[in-house]
Short mmCIF file of C-alpha atoms in Angstrom, two decimals:
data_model
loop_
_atom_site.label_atom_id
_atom_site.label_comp_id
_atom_site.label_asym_id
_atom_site.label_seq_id
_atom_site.Cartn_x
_atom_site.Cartn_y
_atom_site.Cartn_z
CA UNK A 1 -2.34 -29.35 -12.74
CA UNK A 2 -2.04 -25.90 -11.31
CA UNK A 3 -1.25 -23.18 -13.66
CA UNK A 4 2.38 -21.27 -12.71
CA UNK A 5 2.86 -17.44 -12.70
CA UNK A 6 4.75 -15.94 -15.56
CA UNK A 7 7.54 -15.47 -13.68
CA UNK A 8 7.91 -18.58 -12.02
CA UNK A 9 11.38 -18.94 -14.11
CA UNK A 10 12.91 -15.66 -13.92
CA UNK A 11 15.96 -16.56 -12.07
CA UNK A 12 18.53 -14.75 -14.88
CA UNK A 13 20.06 -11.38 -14.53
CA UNK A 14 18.26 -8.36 -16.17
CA UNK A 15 19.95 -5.09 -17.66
CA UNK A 16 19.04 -2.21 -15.17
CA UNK A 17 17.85 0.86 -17.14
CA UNK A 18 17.68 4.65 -15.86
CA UNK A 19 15.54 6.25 -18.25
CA UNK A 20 14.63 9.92 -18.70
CA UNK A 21 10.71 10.07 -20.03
CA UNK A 22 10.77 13.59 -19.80
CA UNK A 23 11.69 16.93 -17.95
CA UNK A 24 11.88 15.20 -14.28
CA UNK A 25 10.27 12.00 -14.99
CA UNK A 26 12.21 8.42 -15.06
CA UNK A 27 11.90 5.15 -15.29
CA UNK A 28 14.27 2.75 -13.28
CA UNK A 29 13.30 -1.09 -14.77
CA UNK A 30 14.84 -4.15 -15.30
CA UNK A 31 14.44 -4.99 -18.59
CA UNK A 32 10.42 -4.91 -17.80
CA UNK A 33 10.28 -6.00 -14.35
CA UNK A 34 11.16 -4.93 -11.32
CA UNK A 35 10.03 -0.87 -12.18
CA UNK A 36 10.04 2.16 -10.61
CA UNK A 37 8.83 5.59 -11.61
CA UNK A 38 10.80 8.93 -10.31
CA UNK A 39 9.09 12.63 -10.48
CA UNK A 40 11.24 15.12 -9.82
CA UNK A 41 9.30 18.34 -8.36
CA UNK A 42 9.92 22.40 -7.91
CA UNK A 43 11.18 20.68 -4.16
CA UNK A 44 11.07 17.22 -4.05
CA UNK A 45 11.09 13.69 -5.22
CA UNK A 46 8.25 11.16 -6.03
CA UNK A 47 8.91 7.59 -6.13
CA UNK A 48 6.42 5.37 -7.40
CA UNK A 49 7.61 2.26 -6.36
CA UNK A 50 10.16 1.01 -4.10
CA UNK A 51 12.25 -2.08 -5.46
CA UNK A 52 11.68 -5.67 -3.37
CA UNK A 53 14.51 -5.04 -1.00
CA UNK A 54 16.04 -2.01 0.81
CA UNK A 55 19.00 -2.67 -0.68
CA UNK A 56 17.82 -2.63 -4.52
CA UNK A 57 16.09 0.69 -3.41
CA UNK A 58 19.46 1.71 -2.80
CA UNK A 59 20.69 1.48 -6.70
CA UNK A 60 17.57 3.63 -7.40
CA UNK A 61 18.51 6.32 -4.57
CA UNK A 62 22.19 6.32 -6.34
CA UNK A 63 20.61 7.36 -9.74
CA UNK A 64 18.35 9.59 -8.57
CA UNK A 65 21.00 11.59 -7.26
CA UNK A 66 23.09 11.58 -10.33
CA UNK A 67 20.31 13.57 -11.44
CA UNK A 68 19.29 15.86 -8.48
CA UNK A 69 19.81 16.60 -4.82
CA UNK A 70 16.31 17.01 -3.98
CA UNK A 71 14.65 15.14 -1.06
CA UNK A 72 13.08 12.29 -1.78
CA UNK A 73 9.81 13.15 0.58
CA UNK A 74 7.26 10.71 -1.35
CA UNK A 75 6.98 7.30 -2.07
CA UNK A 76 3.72 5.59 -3.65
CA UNK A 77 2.93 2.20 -3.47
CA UNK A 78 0.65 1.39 -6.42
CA UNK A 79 -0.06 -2.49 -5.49
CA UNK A 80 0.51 -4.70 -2.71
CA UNK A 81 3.44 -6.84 -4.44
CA UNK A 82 6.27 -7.45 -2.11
CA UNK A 83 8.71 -6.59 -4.99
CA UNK A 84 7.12 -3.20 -5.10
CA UNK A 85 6.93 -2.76 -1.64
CA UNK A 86 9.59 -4.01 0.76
CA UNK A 87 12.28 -1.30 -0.43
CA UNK A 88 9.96 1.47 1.03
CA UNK A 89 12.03 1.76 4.64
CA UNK A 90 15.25 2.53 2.24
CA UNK A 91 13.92 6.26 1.11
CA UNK A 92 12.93 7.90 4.41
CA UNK A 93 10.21 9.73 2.82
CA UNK A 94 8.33 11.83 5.23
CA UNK A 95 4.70 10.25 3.14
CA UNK A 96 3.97 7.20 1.71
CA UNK A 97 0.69 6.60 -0.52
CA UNK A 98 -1.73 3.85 -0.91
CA UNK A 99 -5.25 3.66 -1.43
CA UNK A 100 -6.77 1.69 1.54
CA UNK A 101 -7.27 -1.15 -0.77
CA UNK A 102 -3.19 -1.59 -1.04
CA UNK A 103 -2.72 -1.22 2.44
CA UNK A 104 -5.84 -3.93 3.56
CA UNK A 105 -4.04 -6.86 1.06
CA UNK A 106 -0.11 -5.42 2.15
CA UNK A 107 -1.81 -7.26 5.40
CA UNK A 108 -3.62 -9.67 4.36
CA UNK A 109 -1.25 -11.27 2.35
CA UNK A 110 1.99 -9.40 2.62
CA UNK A 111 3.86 -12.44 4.06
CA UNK A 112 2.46 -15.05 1.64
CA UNK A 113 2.99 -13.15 -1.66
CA UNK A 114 6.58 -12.39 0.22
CA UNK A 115 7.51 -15.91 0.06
CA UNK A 116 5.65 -16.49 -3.20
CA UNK A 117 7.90 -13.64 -4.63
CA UNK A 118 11.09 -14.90 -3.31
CA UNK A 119 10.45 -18.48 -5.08
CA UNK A 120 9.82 -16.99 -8.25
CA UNK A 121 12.05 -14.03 -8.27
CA UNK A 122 15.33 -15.33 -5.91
CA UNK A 123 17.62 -12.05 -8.02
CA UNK A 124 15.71 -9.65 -6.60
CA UNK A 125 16.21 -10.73 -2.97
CA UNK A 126 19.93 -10.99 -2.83
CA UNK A 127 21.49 -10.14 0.38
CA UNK A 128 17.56 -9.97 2.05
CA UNK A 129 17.63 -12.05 4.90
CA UNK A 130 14.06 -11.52 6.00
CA UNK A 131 10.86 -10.27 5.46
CA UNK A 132 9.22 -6.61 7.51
CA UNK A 133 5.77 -7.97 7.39
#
């Protein structure tokens, strides 16, 4: 019998959070999972994390200008998981991060962990219709 991910049930709504850390840092999660991390610089914006969908990213773009009008010119992708991935195209950030390592399994197995993802997590791909990889 094959063992199932963690998350191979989390099909249920989760309370969105906007979180201040400290002076220009937040924390945009869903009650644990999906996150993302905003740093707010002397001229810019850092996100650390994208949201599985262009259109989740676009909920985190909405609260990160209720807090500043700074461009968001970063984004860094910290793993290859299509949930913290796929919502990169939505911030137009002149640079986006990822250590070659990231980049060599976004594709290898971008498409299969994309379809893995969507199984397990079908709330977080609402209105996505397809998959950029």
């Amino acid at each position: 019998m094959s063992k199932k991910f963690a998350s191979h049930a989390d099909t249920e709504e989760k309370q969105v959070s906007f979180t201040q850390l400290a002076e220009g840092l937040y924390a945009y999660t869903a009650e644990g999972d999906p996150n993302t991390g905003i740093v707010i610089g002397d001229d810019s914006v850092m996100v650390i994390d994208t949201q599985a969908t262009p259109i989740m990213a676009q909920d985190v773009i909405r609260r990160i200008r209720e807090v500043t009008d700074l461009p968001i010119k970063h984004v860094v992708l910290t793993h290859y998981h299509a949930v913290r991935v796929l919502g990169a195209s939505a911030y137009h950030a002149e640079n986006i991060y990822a250590s070659q390592h990231t980049y060599d399994l976004i594709v290898e197995r971008g498409q299969q962990d994309y379809e893995s993802e969507v199984g397990r997590f079908p709330r977080l791909f609402k209105g996505w219709t397809r998959c950029p990889v």
